[in-house]
Coordinates of C-alpha atoms (C1' of nucleotides) in Angstrom, one line a residue:
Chain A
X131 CA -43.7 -3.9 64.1
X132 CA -40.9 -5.3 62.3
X133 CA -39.8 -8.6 63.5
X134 CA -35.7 -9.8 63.7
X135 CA -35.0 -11.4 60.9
X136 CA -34.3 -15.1 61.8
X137 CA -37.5 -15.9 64.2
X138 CA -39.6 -14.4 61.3
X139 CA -38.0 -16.8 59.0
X140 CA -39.2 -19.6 61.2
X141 CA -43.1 -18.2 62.1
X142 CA -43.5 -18.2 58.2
X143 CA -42.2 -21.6 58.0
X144 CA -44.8 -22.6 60.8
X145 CA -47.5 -21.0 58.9
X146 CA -46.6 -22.4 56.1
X147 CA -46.4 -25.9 57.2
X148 CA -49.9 -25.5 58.9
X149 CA -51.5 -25.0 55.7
X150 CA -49.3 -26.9 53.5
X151 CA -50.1 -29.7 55.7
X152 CA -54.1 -29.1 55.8
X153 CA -54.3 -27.7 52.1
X154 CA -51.2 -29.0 50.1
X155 CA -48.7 -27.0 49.1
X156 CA -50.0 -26.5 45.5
X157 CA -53.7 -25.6 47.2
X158 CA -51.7 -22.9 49.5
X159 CA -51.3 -19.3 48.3
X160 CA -48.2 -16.9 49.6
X161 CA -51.1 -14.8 50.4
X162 CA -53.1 -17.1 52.8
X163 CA -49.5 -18.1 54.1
X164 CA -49.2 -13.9 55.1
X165 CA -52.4 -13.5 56.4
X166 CA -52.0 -16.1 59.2
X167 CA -48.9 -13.8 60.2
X168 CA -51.1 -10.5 59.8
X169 CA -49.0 -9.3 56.9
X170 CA -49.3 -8.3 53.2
X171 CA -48.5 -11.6 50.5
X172 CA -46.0 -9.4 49.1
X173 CA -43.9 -8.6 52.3
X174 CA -43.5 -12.4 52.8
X175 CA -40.6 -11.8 50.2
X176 CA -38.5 -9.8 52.3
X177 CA -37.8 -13.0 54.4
X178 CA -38.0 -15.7 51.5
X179 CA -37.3 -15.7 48.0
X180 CA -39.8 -18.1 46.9
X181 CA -42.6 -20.0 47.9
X182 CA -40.7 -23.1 47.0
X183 CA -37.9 -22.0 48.9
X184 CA -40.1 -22.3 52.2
X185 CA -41.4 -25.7 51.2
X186 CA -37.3 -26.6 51.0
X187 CA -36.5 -25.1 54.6
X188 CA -39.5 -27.5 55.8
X189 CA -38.7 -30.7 54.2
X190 CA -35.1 -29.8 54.9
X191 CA -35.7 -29.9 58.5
X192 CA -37.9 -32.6 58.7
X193 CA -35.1 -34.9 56.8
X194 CA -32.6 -33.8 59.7
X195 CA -34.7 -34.7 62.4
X196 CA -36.0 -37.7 60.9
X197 CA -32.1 -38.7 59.9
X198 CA -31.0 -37.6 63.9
X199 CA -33.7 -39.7 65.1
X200 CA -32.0 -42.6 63.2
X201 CA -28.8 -42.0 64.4
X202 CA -29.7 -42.1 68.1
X203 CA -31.7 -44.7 67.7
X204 CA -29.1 -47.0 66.4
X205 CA -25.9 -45.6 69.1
X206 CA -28.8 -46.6 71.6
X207 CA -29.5 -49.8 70.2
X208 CA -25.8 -50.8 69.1
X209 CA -25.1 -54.4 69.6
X210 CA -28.2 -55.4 70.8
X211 CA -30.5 -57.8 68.9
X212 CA -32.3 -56.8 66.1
X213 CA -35.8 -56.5 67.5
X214 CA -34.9 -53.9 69.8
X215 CA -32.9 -52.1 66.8
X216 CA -35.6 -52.0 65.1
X217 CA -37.9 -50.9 68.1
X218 CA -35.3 -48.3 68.4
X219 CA -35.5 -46.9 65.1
X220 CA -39.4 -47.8 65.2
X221 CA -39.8 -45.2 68.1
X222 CA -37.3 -42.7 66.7
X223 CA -39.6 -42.5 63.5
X224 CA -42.7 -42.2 65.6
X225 CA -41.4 -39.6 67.7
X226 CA -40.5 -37.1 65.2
X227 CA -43.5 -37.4 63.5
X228 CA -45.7 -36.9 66.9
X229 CA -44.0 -34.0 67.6
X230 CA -44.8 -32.4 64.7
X231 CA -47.1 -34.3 62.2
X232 CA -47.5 -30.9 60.0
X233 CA -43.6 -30.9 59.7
X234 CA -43.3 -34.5 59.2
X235 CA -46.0 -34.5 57.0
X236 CA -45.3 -31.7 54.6
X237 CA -42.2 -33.7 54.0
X238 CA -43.7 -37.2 53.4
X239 CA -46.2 -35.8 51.2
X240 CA -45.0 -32.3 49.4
X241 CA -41.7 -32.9 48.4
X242 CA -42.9 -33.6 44.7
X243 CA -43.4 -29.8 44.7
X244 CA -39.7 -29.2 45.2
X245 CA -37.4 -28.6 42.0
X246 CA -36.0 -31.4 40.1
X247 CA -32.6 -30.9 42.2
X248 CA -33.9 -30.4 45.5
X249 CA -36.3 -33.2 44.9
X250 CA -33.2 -35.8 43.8
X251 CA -31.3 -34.9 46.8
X252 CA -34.7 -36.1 49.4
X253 CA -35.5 -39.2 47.2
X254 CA -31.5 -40.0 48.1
X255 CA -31.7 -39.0 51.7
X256 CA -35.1 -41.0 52.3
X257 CA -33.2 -44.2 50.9
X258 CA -30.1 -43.6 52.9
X259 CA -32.5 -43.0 56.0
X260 CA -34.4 -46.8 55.4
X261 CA -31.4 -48.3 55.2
X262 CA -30.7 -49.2 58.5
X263 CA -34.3 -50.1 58.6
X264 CA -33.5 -52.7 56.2
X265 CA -30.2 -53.5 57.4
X266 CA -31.2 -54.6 60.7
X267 CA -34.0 -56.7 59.2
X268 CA -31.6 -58.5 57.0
X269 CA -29.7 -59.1 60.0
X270 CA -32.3 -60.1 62.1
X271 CA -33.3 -62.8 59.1
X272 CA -29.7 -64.1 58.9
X273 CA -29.5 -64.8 62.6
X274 CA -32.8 -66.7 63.0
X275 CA -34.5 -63.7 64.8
X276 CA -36.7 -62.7 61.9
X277 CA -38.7 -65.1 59.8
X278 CA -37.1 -65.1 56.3
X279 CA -38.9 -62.3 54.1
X280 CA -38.4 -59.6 51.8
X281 CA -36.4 -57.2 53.8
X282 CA -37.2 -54.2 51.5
X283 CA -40.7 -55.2 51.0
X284 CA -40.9 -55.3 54.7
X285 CA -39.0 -52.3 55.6
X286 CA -41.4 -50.3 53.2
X287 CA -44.5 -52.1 54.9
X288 CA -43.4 -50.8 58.2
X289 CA -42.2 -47.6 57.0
X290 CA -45.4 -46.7 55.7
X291 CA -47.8 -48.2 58.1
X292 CA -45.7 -45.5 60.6
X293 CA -45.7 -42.6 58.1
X294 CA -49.6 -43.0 58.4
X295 CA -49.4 -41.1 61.7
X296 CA -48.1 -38.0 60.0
X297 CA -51.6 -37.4 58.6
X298 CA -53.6 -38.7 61.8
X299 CA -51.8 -37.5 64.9
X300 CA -53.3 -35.2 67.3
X301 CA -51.8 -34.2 70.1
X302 CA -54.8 -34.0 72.2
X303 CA -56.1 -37.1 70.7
X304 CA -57.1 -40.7 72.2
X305 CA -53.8 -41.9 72.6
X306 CA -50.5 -40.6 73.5
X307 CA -47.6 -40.6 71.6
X308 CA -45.6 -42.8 74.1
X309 CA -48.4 -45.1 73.8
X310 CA -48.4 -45.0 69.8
X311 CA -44.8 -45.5 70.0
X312 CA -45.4 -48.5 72.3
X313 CA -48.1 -50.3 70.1
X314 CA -46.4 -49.5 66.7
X315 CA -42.6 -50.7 68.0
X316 CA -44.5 -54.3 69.3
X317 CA -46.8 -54.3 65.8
X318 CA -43.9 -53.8 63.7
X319 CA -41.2 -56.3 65.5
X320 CA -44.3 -59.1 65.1
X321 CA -44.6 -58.2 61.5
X322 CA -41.1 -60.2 61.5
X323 CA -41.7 -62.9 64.4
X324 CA -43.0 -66.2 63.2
X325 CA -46.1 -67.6 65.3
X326 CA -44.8 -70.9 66.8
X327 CA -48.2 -71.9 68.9
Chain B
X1368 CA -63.6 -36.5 15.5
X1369 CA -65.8 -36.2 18.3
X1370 CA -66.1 -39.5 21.0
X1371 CA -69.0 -40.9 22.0
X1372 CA -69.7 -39.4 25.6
X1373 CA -69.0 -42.2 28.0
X1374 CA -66.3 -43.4 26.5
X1375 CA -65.0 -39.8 26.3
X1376 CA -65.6 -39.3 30.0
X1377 CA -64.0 -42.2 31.1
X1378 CA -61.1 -41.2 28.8
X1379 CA -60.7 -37.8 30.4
X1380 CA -60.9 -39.3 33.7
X1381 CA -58.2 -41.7 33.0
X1382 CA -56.3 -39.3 31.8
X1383 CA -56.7 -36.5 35.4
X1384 CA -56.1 -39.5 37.7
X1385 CA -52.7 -39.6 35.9
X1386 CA -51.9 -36.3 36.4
X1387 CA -53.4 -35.8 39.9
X1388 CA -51.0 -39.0 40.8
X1389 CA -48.1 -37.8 39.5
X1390 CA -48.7 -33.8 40.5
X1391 CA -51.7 -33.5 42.5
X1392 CA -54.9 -32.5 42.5
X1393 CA -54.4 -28.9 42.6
X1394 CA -51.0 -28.5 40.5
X1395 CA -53.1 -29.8 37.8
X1396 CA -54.7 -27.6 35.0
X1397 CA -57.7 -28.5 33.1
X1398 CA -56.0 -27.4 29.9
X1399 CA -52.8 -30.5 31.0
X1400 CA -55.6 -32.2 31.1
X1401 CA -57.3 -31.7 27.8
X1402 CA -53.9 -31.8 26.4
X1403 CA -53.2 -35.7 27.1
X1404 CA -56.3 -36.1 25.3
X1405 CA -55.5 -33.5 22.5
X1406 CA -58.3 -31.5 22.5
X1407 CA -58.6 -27.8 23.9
X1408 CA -59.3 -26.5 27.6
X1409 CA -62.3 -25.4 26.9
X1410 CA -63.8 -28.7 25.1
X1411 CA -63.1 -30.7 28.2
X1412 CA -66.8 -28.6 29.6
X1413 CA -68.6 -30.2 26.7
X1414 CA -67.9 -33.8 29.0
X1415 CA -67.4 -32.4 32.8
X1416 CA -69.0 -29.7 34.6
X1417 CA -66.3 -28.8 36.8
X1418 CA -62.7 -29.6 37.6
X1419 CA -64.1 -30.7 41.1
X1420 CA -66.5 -33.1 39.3
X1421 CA -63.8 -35.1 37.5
X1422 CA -62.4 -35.8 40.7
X1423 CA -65.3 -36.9 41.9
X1424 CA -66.2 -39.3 39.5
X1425 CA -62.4 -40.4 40.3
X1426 CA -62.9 -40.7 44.4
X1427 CA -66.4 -42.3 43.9
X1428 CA -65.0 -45.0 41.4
X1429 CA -62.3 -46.4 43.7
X1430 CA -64.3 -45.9 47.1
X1431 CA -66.6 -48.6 45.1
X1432 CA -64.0 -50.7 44.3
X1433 CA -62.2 -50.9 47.7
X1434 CA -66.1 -51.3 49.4
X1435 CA -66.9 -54.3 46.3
X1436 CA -63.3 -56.2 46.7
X1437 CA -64.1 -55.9 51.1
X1438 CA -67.5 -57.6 50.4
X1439 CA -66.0 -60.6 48.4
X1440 CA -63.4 -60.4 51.1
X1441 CA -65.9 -61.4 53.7
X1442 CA -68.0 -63.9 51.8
X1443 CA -65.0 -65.7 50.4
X1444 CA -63.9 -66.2 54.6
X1445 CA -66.8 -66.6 56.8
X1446 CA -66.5 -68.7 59.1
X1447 CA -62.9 -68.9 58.6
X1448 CA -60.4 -68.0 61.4
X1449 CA -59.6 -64.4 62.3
X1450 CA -56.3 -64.6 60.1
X1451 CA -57.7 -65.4 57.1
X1452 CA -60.6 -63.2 56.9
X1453 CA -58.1 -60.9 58.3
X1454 CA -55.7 -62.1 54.9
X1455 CA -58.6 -61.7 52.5
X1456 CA -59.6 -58.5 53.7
X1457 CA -55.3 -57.7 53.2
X1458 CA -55.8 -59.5 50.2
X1459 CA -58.4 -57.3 48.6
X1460 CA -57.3 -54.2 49.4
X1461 CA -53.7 -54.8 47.8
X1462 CA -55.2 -56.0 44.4
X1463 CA -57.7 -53.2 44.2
X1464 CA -54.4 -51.0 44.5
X1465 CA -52.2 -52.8 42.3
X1466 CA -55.3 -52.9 39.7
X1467 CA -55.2 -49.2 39.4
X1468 CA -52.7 -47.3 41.5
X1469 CA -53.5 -44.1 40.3
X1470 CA -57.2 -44.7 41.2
X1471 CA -56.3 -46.0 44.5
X1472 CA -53.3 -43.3 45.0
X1473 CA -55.8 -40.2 43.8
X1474 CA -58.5 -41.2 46.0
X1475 CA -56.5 -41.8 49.5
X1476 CA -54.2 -38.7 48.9
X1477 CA -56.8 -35.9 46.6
X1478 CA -60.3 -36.6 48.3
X1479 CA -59.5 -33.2 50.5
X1480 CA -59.7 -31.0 47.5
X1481 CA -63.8 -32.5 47.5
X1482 CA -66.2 -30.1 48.4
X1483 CA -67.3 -30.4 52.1
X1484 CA -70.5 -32.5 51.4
X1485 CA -68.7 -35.0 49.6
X1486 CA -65.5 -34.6 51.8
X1487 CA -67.8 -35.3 54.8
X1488 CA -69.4 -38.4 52.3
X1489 CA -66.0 -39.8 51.6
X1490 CA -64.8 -40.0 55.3
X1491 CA -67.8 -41.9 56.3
X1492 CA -67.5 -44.5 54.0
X1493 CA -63.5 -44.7 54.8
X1494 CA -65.1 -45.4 58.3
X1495 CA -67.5 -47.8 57.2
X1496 CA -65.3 -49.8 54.9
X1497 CA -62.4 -49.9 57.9
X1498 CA -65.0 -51.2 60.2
X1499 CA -64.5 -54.8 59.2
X1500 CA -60.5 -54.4 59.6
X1501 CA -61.3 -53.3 63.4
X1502 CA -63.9 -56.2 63.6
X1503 CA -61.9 -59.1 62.7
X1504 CA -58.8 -57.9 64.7
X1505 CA -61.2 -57.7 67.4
X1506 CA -62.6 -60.8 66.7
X1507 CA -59.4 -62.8 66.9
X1508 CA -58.3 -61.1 70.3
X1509 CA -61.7 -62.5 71.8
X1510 CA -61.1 -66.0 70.5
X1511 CA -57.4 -65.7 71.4
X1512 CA -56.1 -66.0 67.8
X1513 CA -54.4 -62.4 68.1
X1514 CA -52.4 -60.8 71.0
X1515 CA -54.2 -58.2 72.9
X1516 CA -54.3 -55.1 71.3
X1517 CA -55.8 -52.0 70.4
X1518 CA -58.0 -53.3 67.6
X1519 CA -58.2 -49.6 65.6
X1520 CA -54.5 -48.7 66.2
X1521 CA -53.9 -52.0 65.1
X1522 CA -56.4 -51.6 61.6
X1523 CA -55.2 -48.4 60.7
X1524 CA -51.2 -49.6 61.2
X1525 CA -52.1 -52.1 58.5
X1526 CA -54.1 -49.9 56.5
X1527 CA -51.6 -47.8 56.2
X1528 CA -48.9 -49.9 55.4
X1529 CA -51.3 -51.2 52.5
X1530 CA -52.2 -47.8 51.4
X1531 CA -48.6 -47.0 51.2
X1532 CA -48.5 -49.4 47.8
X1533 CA -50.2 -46.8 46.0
X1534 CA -47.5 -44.5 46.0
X1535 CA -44.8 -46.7 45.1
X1536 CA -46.6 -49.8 42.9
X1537 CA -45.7 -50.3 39.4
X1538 CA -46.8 -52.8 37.2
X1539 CA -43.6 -53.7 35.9
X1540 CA -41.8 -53.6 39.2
X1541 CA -39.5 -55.9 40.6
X1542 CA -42.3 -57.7 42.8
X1543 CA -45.8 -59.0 40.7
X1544 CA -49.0 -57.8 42.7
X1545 CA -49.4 -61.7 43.5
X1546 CA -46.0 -61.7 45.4
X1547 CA -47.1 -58.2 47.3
X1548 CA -50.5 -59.3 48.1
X1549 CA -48.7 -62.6 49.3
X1550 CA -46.2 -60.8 51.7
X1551 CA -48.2 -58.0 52.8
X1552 CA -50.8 -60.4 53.8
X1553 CA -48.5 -62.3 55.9
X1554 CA -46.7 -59.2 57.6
X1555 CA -50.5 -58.1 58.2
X1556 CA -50.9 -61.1 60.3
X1557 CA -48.2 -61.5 61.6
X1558 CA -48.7 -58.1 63.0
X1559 CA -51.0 -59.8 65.3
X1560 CA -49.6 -63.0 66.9
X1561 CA -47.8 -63.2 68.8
X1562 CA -44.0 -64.6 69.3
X1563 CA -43.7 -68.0 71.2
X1564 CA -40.5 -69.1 71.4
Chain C
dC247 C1' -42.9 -4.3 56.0
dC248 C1' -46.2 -1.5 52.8
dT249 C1' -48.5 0.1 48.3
dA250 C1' -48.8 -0.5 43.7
dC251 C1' -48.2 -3.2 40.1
dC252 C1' -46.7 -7.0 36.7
dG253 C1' -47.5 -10.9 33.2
dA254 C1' -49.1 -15.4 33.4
dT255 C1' -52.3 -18.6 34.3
dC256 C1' -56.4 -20.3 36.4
dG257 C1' -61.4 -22.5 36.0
dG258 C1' -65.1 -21.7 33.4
dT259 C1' -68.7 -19.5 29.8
dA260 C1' -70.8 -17.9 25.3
dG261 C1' -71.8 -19.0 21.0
dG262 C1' -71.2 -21.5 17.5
Chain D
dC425 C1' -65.3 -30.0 20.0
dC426 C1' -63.4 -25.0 18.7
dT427 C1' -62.4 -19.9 19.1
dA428 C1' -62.7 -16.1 21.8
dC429 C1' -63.1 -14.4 25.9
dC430 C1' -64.1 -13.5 31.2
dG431 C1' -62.9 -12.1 36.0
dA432 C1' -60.1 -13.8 39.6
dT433 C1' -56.0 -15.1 41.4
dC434 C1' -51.4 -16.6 41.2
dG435 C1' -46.1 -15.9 42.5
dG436 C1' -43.2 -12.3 42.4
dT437 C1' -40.9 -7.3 41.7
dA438 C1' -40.1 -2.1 42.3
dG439 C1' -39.4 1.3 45.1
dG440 C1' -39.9 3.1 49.0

DNA sequence: CCTACCGATCGGTAGG
DNA sequence: CCTACCGATCGGTAGG
């Protein structure tokens, strides 16, 4: 049975991620990508026209949710202090990632795969996205909220010790992702907060 | 001119954990391979049995060095506080990256391409060498160094954060090693004490 | 979405 | 360490 065109887009793109997540992209043949949707490697290309080209939709929509997450996250936390900006934007990150760490994680991990172009235009996006991280530490350090640090060097610290969950998460794991959110939001605003005892 | 094996083996190792840094494990051919070191495909059996077994030798090499830096870690802080066994454990791990980010950066991001033996090897002593992160976070909670927490969500934040230097470190980056393992160690930390103003 | 097929490349071996 | 070669698999196309 032939499926309509756009939801058989996305069920390859699922597959894909699946495997792209447990194997790597480069470890992932268009063949093993088909068999998971009970079809021949070959008829994948009626709905794609390369197997880079599904890597693309993937880290494509991961960037957008990870770059909407921001943006709520900071019309939430507008005008507040910085802690709670960056527990805004702290959460935001976690919660795309926990609700889908293969998505999240194809795109922290396989975007080297994608064409020189392609690849430019994520390494851009990705910077564009930490900013605010940065931003709001800088801030935070100018108004006496934050100890003085690197705010780069400790936006990267942050940002990574979250991107960790990408290759972690389970859904049906120990914790939930509310409470991950919780723990990483307080672990990452103390990374910043002097101890005063 | 043939090379005196050892020296030849470590040279062709040198030259994969390049490669499977920059493009991955499986993106990379023996024959790129063979070609950093000039020689043919082929010749590269004459010093490796398998494509697997270079990456071995890679994984195995810097599992020993982050277990050897964790174990001066500990004997250069007993009996210290919990934050600075906690900073020389930090400490540790962000030389052995900076030493050799492709070693560091092949062995936390290729070690799934191992066979399922030493797969199953490799996890167990990531356990076993996180075990001591865990310990001395929980450690400090019971003495009441460190705000209550949840001591493994609170080692692998860290660890992650740490690991994330292997992706990005560069020995002739804008921050020396010293400076990074001097931050890191205080954002690690800081992670865990809490605010008291 | 299938069958049939393509050239290229893969990891690895034989035999020097 | 080289030349010559192996079967298997790769991403992708033609033509229905």
């Amino acid at each position: 049975m032939t499926i309509e065109a756009p939801s058989r887009r996305r069920a390859i793109e699922d597959a894909a991620s699946g495997l792209f997540h447990e194997r790597g992209y480069a470890a992932t043949s268009v063949r093993e990508i088909a068999r998971v949707l009970d079809i021949q490697g070959a008829s994948l290309y009626a709905h794609v026209s390369s197997k880079e080209d599904v890597l693309w939709s993937i880290v494509d929509r991961a960037a957008s949710a990870f770059e909407a997450a921001a943006d709520r996250g900071k019309a939430a936390a507008e005008g507040r202090p910085p802690a709670e900006r960056l527990s805004a934007l702290v959460r935001g990150h976690v919660e795309v990632i926990a609700a889908d760490p293969r998505l999240a994680s194809v795109f922290l991990s396989e975007w080297r795969h994608l064409s020189a172009g392609r690849r430019a235009g994520i390494l851009e996006r990705r910077d564009a996205y930490e900013a605010p991280f940065r931003d709001v530490i800088a801030d935070g350090m100018a108004t006496g909220d934050f100890t003085p640090t690197d705010p780069a060097l400790a936006a990267t610290f942050i940002l990574n010790a979250l991107n960790g969950l990408a290759a972690w998460y389970r859904a049906d794991g120990r914790l939930t992702a509310g409470r991950i959110a919780d723990h990483y939001s307080d672990l990452a605003v103390r990374t910043l907060t002097e101890d005063h005892r």
